[in-house]
């Protein structure tokens, strides 16, 4: 049976410019290529999970504008259920101007617009879907109180929760407590822990508020670090030719959610997440660069 995943999060229209190097403040540099694509951490994770074979429901808000069409287009093409997406009449669809340099590194500005207007009713409307889900994932590109409300709803219904605390922001301890899995990258870990001083394991352990909680810290080309209350494990990733790392974290979270929903042991689930994210960085774009299940299974077999 397919894994059932609910994603509560953002959609942004990604306005991506590719260039040899980023401009310094006050400088203008020539770009090589410009692409408008579907993005937003929530939507990227939903699309990636669907491509991995999960049955995915997305809960969020878009504006009443042309960028919302980009969202509908990708969700419909990839089979993401959008029955619980509201169209906001006051705020525009989120947008994210992105710069990517020749090393595949990125800089992003997010103007979240309608994403910040998710209401409790949007989440309540999808209560049956949440109750039937294996895993609910949330990130930090919607209003923080709704992140907490979504996680709380899932926990009350006995559903496993993943909180991807991205982009970096401080979060109340009672919200962190609602996450079964926390998946910061190094910067986000630093923000949450008040500076890790190079000791990632100690900082990640410091975030855990209960014995059955797990942190999985993503470390870019170094893979990921698992930290529970009692154990730690480092899971290396795959060596690939990097084209664009944008969305790597989203692919990772989708892979982790699907693998956990399918019942994989934690280390195997992180290996699956690494494979999903490693394939993502080999292609340009965000949601559209996430791999299909067959590609991930093939990489894992190698
Ligand atoms: P982004 O913000 O670019 O989406 P992130 O900063 O949230 O990414 P990272 O820790 O950089 O997250 O990367 C997430 C995961 O993507 C890593 O744990 C790893 O599995 C994979 N990954 C990232 N960069 C590389 C790379 N250069 N080679 C192979 N895998 C990578
Ligand atoms: O994680 C990548 C995403 O972050 C992009 O798609 C962009 O929209 C920003 O939200």
XYZ file of N, CA, C and O in Angstrom, residues 59-206:
592
model
N -1.808 20.860 2.265
C -2.662 21.872 2.892
C -1.901 23.197 2.885
O -0.761 23.256 3.395
N -2.495 24.246 2.307
C -1.810 25.532 2.280
C -2.667 26.586 1.608
O -3.872 26.373 1.384
N -2.060 27.734 1.319
C -2.783 28.855 0.682
C -1.992 29.441 -0.477
O -0.775 29.637 -0.360
N -2.694 29.729 -1.544
C -2.099 30.476 -2.656
C -2.950 31.723 -2.879
O -4.042 31.835 -2.317
N -2.475 32.643 -3.684
C -3.229 33.862 -3.967
C -4.134 33.664 -5.174
O -4.135 32.609 -5.817
N -4.871 34.726 -5.473
C -5.792 34.661 -6.609
C -5.089 35.295 -7.806
O -5.480 36.354 -8.281
N -4.000 34.666 -8.269
C -3.172 35.286 -9.304
C -2.560 34.208 -10.195
O -2.747 33.013 -9.971
N -1.810 34.664 -11.156
C -1.296 33.749 -12.179
C -0.274 32.754 -11.601
O -0.170 31.615 -12.075
N 0.456 33.143 -10.545
C 1.449 32.224 -9.981
C 0.789 30.992 -9.356
O 1.401 29.924 -9.281
N -0.470 31.146 -8.908
C -1.175 29.987 -8.336
C -1.338 28.892 -9.389
O -1.371 27.696 -9.060
N -1.416 29.302 -10.658
C -1.590 28.307 -11.733
C -0.378 27.371 -11.815
O -0.508 26.200 -12.171
N 0.807 27.911 -11.491
C 2.019 27.070 -11.489
C 1.881 25.957 -10.455
O 2.346 24.831 -10.651
N 1.239 26.310 -9.334
C 1.040 25.329 -8.262
C 0.074 24.244 -8.726
O 0.372 23.043 -8.645
N -1.062 24.673 -9.229
C -2.074 23.691 -9.657
C -1.509 22.773 -10.735
O -1.776 21.575 -10.749
N -0.723 23.375 -11.624
C -0.159 22.608 -12.749
C 0.724 21.458 -12.233
O 0.567 20.308 -12.629
N 1.627 21.775 -11.296
C 2.550 20.712 -10.846
C 1.819 19.714 -9.947
O 2.044 18.506 -10.041
N 0.921 20.192 -9.086
C 0.211 19.250 -8.206
C -0.626 18.279 -9.041
O -0.664 17.080 -8.757
N -1.288 18.803 -10.063
C -2.131 17.925 -10.885
C -1.268 16.958 -11.696
O -1.597 15.785 -11.834
N -0.149 17.452 -12.197
C 0.727 16.581 -12.994
C 1.319 15.458 -12.147
O 1.511 14.338 -12.627
N 1.608 15.749 -10.883
C 2.284 14.754 -10.033
C 1.321 14.021 -9.106
O 1.739 13.201 -8.288
N 0.037 14.332 -9.201
C -0.952 13.598 -8.405
C -0.992 13.992 -6.939
O -1.314 13.174 -6.072
N -0.682 15.250 -6.635
C -0.805 15.735 -5.252
C -2.240 16.230 -5.040
O -2.738 17.048 -5.808
N -2.897 15.723 -3.987
C -4.267 16.143 -3.686
C -4.270 17.597 -3.193
O -3.646 17.907 -2.185
N -4.996 18.472 -3.918
C -5.033 19.893 -3.536
C -6.431 20.307 -3.082
O -6.797 21.480 -3.133
N -7.223 19.343 -2.615
C -8.584 19.657 -2.160
C -8.585 20.603 -0.963
O -9.583 21.256 -0.689
N -7.463 20.649 -0.237
C -7.435 21.464 0.984
C -6.528 22.690 0.838
O -5.998 23.212 1.819
N -6.359 23.132 -0.394
C -5.617 24.371 -0.652
C -6.642 25.486 -0.829
O -7.550 25.368 -1.646
N -6.492 26.568 -0.056
C -7.412 27.702 -0.197
C -6.771 28.757 -1.080
O -5.544 28.883 -1.133
N -7.661 29.507 -1.730
C -7.191 30.608 -2.574
C -7.481 31.906 -1.835
O -8.655 32.216 -1.573
N -6.452 32.634 -1.450
C -6.609 33.834 -0.638
C -6.869 35.040 -1.533
O -6.159 35.236 -2.514
N -7.880 35.834 -1.174
C -8.197 36.977 -2.040
C -7.441 38.238 -1.631
O -7.434 39.227 -2.356
N -6.791 38.216 -0.470
C -6.119 39.439 0.003
C -4.619 39.453 -0.253
O -4.016 40.499 -0.396
N -4.005 38.277 -0.269
C -2.540 38.227 -0.405
C -2.147 37.442 -1.662
O -2.833 36.485 -2.042
N -1.035 37.836 -2.227
C -0.553 37.183 -3.454
C 0.090 35.833 -3.129
O 0.528 35.590 -1.997
N 0.160 34.983 -4.112
C 0.911 33.722 -3.999
C 2.363 34.044 -3.598
O 2.931 35.038 -4.068
N 2.951 33.201 -2.760
C 4.341 33.398 -2.365
C 5.268 33.400 -3.572
O 5.029 32.675 -4.547
N 6.307 34.234 -3.497
C 7.322 34.236 -4.562
C 8.715 34.144 -3.947
O 8.939 34.605 -2.827
N 9.622 33.548 -4.690
C 10.994 33.396 -4.199
C 11.988 33.683 -5.317
O 12.265 32.803 -6.140
N 12.511 34.934 -5.393
C 13.632 35.188 -6.304
C 14.867 34.426 -5.801
O 15.201 34.492 -4.611
N 15.489 33.646 -6.691
C 16.611 32.771 -6.305
C 17.784 33.028 -7.240
O 17.605 33.158 -8.453
N 19.006 33.082 -6.681
C 20.226 33.149 -7.508
C 21.006 31.862 -7.297
O 21.168 31.415 -6.156
N 21.449 31.255 -8.385
C 22.260 30.035 -8.297
C 23.569 30.280 -9.049
O 23.550 30.713 -10.201
N 24.715 30.015 -8.382
C 26.005 30.247 -9.051
C 26.534 28.970 -9.708
O 25.880 27.922 -9.665
N 27.713 29.074 -10.306
C 28.232 27.948 -11.098
C 28.614 26.752 -10.228
O 28.807 25.660 -10.733
N 28.720 26.956 -8.903
C 28.996 25.805 -8.019
C 27.715 25.139 -7.540
O 27.745 24.197 -6.767
N 26.550 25.707 -7.953
C 25.272 25.129 -7.535
C 24.789 25.679 -6.207
O 23.767 25.254 -5.681
N 25.519 26.652 -5.641
C 25.081 27.267 -4.379
C 23.988 28.296 -4.676
O 23.955 28.881 -5.759
N 23.124 28.552 -3.673
C 22.022 29.475 -3.932
C 21.869 30.548 -2.862
O 22.373 30.413 -1.750
N 21.187 31.643 -3.245
C 20.720 32.668 -2.295
C 19.254 32.905 -2.621
O 18.887 32.984 -3.797
N 18.403 32.994 -1.579
C 16.946 33.050 -1.805
C 16.318 34.158 -0.964
O 16.670 34.332 0.198
N 15.383 34.894 -1.576
C 14.518 35.810 -0.816
C 13.114 35.229 -0.908
O 12.672 34.907 -2.013
N 12.407 35.069 0.219
C 11.013 34.599 0.108
C 10.046 35.697 0.542
O 10.220 36.306 1.591
N 9.058 35.931 -0.308
C 7.971 36.853 0.036
C 6.752 35.956 0.172
O 6.167 35.504 -0.823
N 6.381 35.659 1.417
C 5.485 34.513 1.646
C 4.007 34.779 1.347
O 3.251 33.842 1.084
N 3.569 36.038 1.385
C 2.207 36.385 0.970
C 1.138 35.470 1.549
O 1.013 35.315 2.775
N 0.381 34.829 0.683
C -0.767 34.004 1.091
C -0.378 32.854 2.011
O -1.202 32.383 2.802
N 0.889 32.418 1.928
C 1.319 31.315 2.803
C 1.133 31.663 4.287
O 0.939 30.775 5.113
N 1.223 32.956 4.592
C 1.143 33.364 6.012
C -0.293 33.517 6.485
O -0.537 33.952 7.601
N -1.250 33.148 5.629
C -2.662 33.310 6.009
C -3.388 31.971 6.160
O -4.617 31.909 6.106
N -2.628 30.889 6.364
C -3.260 29.589 6.644
C -4.042 29.721 7.953
O -3.576 30.357 8.906
N -5.255 29.151 7.980
C -6.156 29.276 9.135
C -6.385 27.906 9.764
O -6.267 26.886 9.078
N -6.787 27.875 11.039
C -7.105 26.578 11.658
C -8.133 25.793 10.831
O -8.030 24.571 10.706
N -9.098 26.527 10.250
C -10.142 25.855 9.462
C -9.576 25.096 8.263
O -10.124 24.076 7.850
N -8.460 25.604 7.693
C -7.836 24.926 6.550
C -7.338 23.551 6.992
O -7.395 22.566 6.241
N -6.816 23.501 8.212
C -6.263 22.241 8.742
C -7.398 21.336 9.229
O -7.420 20.133 8.933
N -8.381 21.932 9.893
C -9.530 21.143 10.379
C -10.256 20.466 9.212
O -10.723 19.339 9.334
N -10.351 21.167 8.086
C -11.076 20.611 6.934
C -10.448 19.301 6.464
O -11.117 18.440 5.900
N -9.135 19.156 6.709
C -8.418 17.959 6.229
C -8.209 16.932 7.352
O -7.392 16.017 7.214
N -8.976 17.060 8.412
C -8.781 16.200 9.595
C -8.821 14.709 9.253
O -7.998 13.933 9.735
N -9.754 14.310 8.380
C -9.855 12.877 8.037
C -8.602 12.421 7.281
O -8.129 11.299 7.475
N -8.093 13.275 6.426
C -6.857 12.936 5.679
C -5.682 12.817 6.635
O -4.818 11.948 6.488
N -5.637 13.736 7.611
C -4.539 13.690 8.587
C -4.653 12.397 9.406
O -3.661 11.685 9.617
N -5.874 12.088 9.829
C -6.080 10.881 10.659
C -5.646 9.623 9.914
O -5.145 8.665 10.522
N -5.814 9.620 8.592
C -5.484 8.428 7.796
C -4.028 8.408 7.351
O -3.566 7.442 6.738
N -3.288 9.478 7.673
C -1.904 9.581 7.172
C -0.937 8.765 8.026
O -1.185 8.494 9.200
N 0.163 8.367 7.394
C 1.261 7.744 8.153
C 2.135 8.829 8.764
O 2.649 8.684 9.866
N 2.350 9.899 8.006
C 3.269 10.962 8.440
C 2.713 12.324 8.028
O 2.191 12.476 6.916
N 2.807 13.300 8.918
C 2.519 14.703 8.564
C 3.835 15.474 8.646
O 4.590 15.321 9.606
N 4.103 16.287 7.621
C 5.323 17.120 7.612
C 4.927 18.593 7.590
O 4.015 18.988 6.861
N 5.660 19.397 8.366
C 5.489 20.858 8.303
C 6.864 21.518 8.249
O 7.866 20.918 8.658
N 6.907 22.735 7.740
C 8.135 23.545 7.677
C 7.798 24.914 8.264
O 6.727 25.078 8.837
N 8.655 25.900 8.056
C 8.429 27.207 8.693
C 8.144 28.319 7.685
O 8.479 29.471 7.934
N 7.516 27.984 6.569
C 7.157 29.043 5.614
C 5.664 29.377 5.677
O 5.158 30.041 4.772
N 4.965 28.892 6.709
C 3.610 29.374 6.982
C 3.640 29.964 8.395
O 4.662 29.865 9.082
N 2.537 30.567 8.822
C 2.524 31.171 10.152
C 2.836 30.109 11.219
O 2.289 29.011 11.193
N 3.705 30.489 12.158
C 4.200 29.533 13.169
C 3.084 28.918 14.012
O 3.164 27.743 14.389
N 2.029 29.712 14.304
C 0.953 29.144 15.120
C 0.238 28.022 14.363
O -0.237 27.060 14.971
N 0.211 28.116 13.049
C -0.430 27.056 12.264
C 0.478 25.832 12.111
O -0.002 24.706 11.960
N 1.792 26.042 12.167
C 2.720 24.904 12.201
C 2.409 24.102 13.467
O 2.235 22.881 13.429
N 2.302 24.817 14.589
C 2.020 24.150 15.869
C 0.659 23.464 15.822
O 0.503 22.320 16.271
N -0.331 24.152 15.259
C -1.691 23.583 15.217
C -1.732 22.310 14.369
O -2.369 21.318 14.741
N -1.027 22.332 13.255
C -0.986 21.146 12.383
C -0.311 19.974 13.094
O -0.809 18.834 13.072
N 0.814 20.253 13.731
C 1.538 19.175 14.430
C 0.699 18.633 15.595
O 0.622 17.421 15.819
N 0.040 19.539 16.290
C -0.781 19.137 17.440
C -1.962 18.268 16.983
O -2.280 17.250 17.606
N -2.565 18.673 15.878
C -3.685 17.898 15.336
C -3.219 16.484 14.996
O -3.858 15.493 15.349
N -2.080 16.398 14.334
C -1.548 15.081 13.953
C -1.224 14.244 15.189
O -1.570 13.060 15.256
N -0.572 14.851 16.163
C -0.196 14.100 17.384
C -1.436 13.570 18.095
O -1.464 12.430 18.543
N -2.483 14.390 18.171
C -3.723 13.945 18.830
C -4.343 12.768 18.101
O -5.027 11.941 18.693
N -4.108 12.712 16.789
C -4.671 11.624 15.977
C -3.701 10.442 15.879
O -3.940 9.492 15.132
N -2.584 10.520 16.583
C -1.633 9.401 16.615
C -0.777 9.288 15.365
O -0.244 8.225 15.051
N -0.630 10.405 14.636
C 0.129 10.391 13.377
C 1.568 10.863 13.640
O 1.787 11.840 14.361
N 2.532 10.189 13.037
C 3.951 10.577 13.156
C 4.166 11.954 12.532
O 3.636 12.237 11.446
N 4.953 12.791 13.211
C 5.180 14.160 12.711
C 6.664 14.425 12.424
O 7.535 13.994 13.176
N 6.898 15.133 11.324
C 8.244 15.629 11.005
C 8.161 17.147 10.953
O 7.307 17.698 10.243
N 9.039 17.816 11.691
C 9.154 19.270 11.573
C 10.495 19.590 10.932
O 11.549 19.315 11.501
N 10.418 20.137 9.726
C 11.611 20.615 9.032
C 11.708 22.107 9.369
O 10.965 22.908 8.804
N 12.584 22.477 10.319
C 12.574 23.856 10.819
C 13.272 24.822 9.870
O 14.260 25.469 10.222
N 12.750 24.925 8.667
C 13.368 25.713 7.599
C 12.342 26.654 6.984
O 11.187 26.258 6.818
N 12.754 27.923 6.638
C 14.088 28.466 6.850
C 14.354 28.738 8.337
O 13.426 28.737 9.139
N 15.632 29.000 8.652
C 16.050 29.125 10.047
C 15.229 30.161 10.808
O 15.044 31.280 10.345
N 14.714 29.740 11.947
C 13.943 30.643 12.816
C 13.904 30.036 14.208
O 14.019 28.816 14.348
N 13.735 30.885 15.199
C 13.567 30.375 16.564
C 12.139 29.835 16.676
O 11.214 30.402 16.094
N 11.968 28.736 17.392
C 10.634 28.125 17.529
C 10.376 27.884 19.010
O 11.277 27.439 19.730
N 9.128 28.108 19.466
C 8.837 27.838 20.873
C 9.061 26.360 21.219
O 8.818 25.473 20.386
N 9.511 26.110 22.451
C 9.810 24.729 22.875
C 8.578 23.829 22.772
O 8.690 22.646 22.438
N 7.388 24.399 23.031
C 6.204 23.527 22.982
C 5.840 23.132 21.548
O 5.128 22.158 21.334
N 6.350 23.861 20.564
C 6.158 23.436 19.164
C 7.164 22.333 18.840
O 6.813 21.324 18.213
N 8.401 22.523 19.275
C 9.432 21.492 19.039
C 8.991 20.159 19.636
O 9.159 19.098 19.035
N 8.356 20.229 20.777
C 7.925 19.004 21.460
C 6.901 18.201 20.634
O 6.757 16.995 20.806
N 6.200 18.882 19.731
C 5.168 18.205 18.932
C 5.750 17.427 17.745
O 5.026 16.730 17.044
N 7.067 17.576 17.531
C 7.698 16.904 16.380
C 8.328 15.590 16.820
O 9.144 15.565 17.741
N 7.967 14.516 16.137
C 8.652 13.240 16.417
C 10.050 13.267 15.806
O 10.983 12.695 16.352
N 10.171 13.903 14.648
C 11.464 14.035 13.964
C 11.700 15.511 13.663
O 10.818 16.191 13.148
N 12.904 15.980 13.989
C 13.319 17.354 13.663
C 14.422 17.238 12.628
O 15.372 16.460 12.829
N 14.337 18.021 11.560
C 15.302 17.843 10.466
C 15.978 19.164 10.074
O 15.827 19.633 8.938
N 16.730 19.782 10.983
C 17.417 21.040 10.622
C 18.640 20.787 9.742
O 19.251 19.715 9.833
N 19.022 21.786 8.938
C 20.371 21.751 8.364
C 21.288 22.425 9.404
O 20.829 22.810 10.485
N 22.558 22.607 9.063
C 23.490 23.121 10.081
C 23.127 24.535 10.549
O 23.227 24.848 11.734
N 22.706 25.379 9.601
C 22.349 26.759 9.955
C 21.117 26.774 10.852
O 21.049 27.520 11.844
N 20.145 25.961 10.479
C 18.908 25.928 11.277
C 19.188 25.378 12.675
O 18.632 25.854 13.668
N 20.088 24.387 12.745
C 20.457 23.835 14.059
C 21.090 24.927 14.917
O 20.805 25.063 16.109
N 21.939 25.713 14.269
C 22.618 26.802 14.981
C 21.598 27.800 15.537
O 21.695 28.234 16.688
N 20.620 28.140 14.717
C 19.587 29.088 15.162
C 18.782 28.509 16.319
O 18.505 29.179 17.317
N 18.403 27.235 16.198
C 17.548 26.621 17.224
C 18.300 26.411 18.531
O 17.721 26.499 19.611
N 19.604 26.112 18.406
C 20.349 25.749 19.621
C 21.126 26.935 20.180
O 21.773 26.811 21.214
N 21.088 28.067 19.467
C 21.829 29.238 19.932
C 23.321 29.099 19.685
O 24.134 29.598 20.462
N 23.682 28.355 18.613
C 25.104 28.196 18.251
C 25.596 26.830 18.665
O 25.521 26.495 19.838
N 26.095 26.031 17.665
C 26.509 24.664 18.029
C 28.014 24.541 18.276
O 28.482 23.500 18.744
N 28.774 25.591 17.975
C 30.209 25.580 18.248
C 30.907 24.369 17.643
O 31.904 23.882 18.176
N 30.374 23.852 16.546
C 30.999 22.703 15.874
C 30.555 21.359 16.421
O 30.791 20.337 15.787
N 29.901 21.352 17.569
C 29.461 20.063 18.129
C 27.989 19.810 17.761
O 27.061 20.118 18.526
N 27.825 19.260 16.570
C 26.479 19.063 16.026
C 25.671 18.075 16.864
O 24.484 18.281 17.130
N 26.343 17.011 17.294
C 25.607 15.985 18.054
C 25.073 16.547 19.370
O 23.912 16.342 19.715
N 25.920 17.282 20.079
C 25.481 17.844 21.371
C 24.367 18.864 21.152
O 23.379 18.889 21.900
N 24.516 19.689 20.126
C 23.489 20.704 19.870
C 22.168 20.048 19.506
O 21.099 20.456 19.969
N 22.237 19.014 18.676
C 21.002 18.328 18.268
C 20.359 17.637 19.465
O 19.142 17.694 19.643
N 21.192 17.030 20.289
C 20.629 16.366 21.479
C 19.977 17.377 22.407
O 18.942 17.110 23.017
N 20.560 18.562 22.450
C 20.011 19.629 23.295
C 18.625 20.079 22.857
O 17.870 20.661 23.639
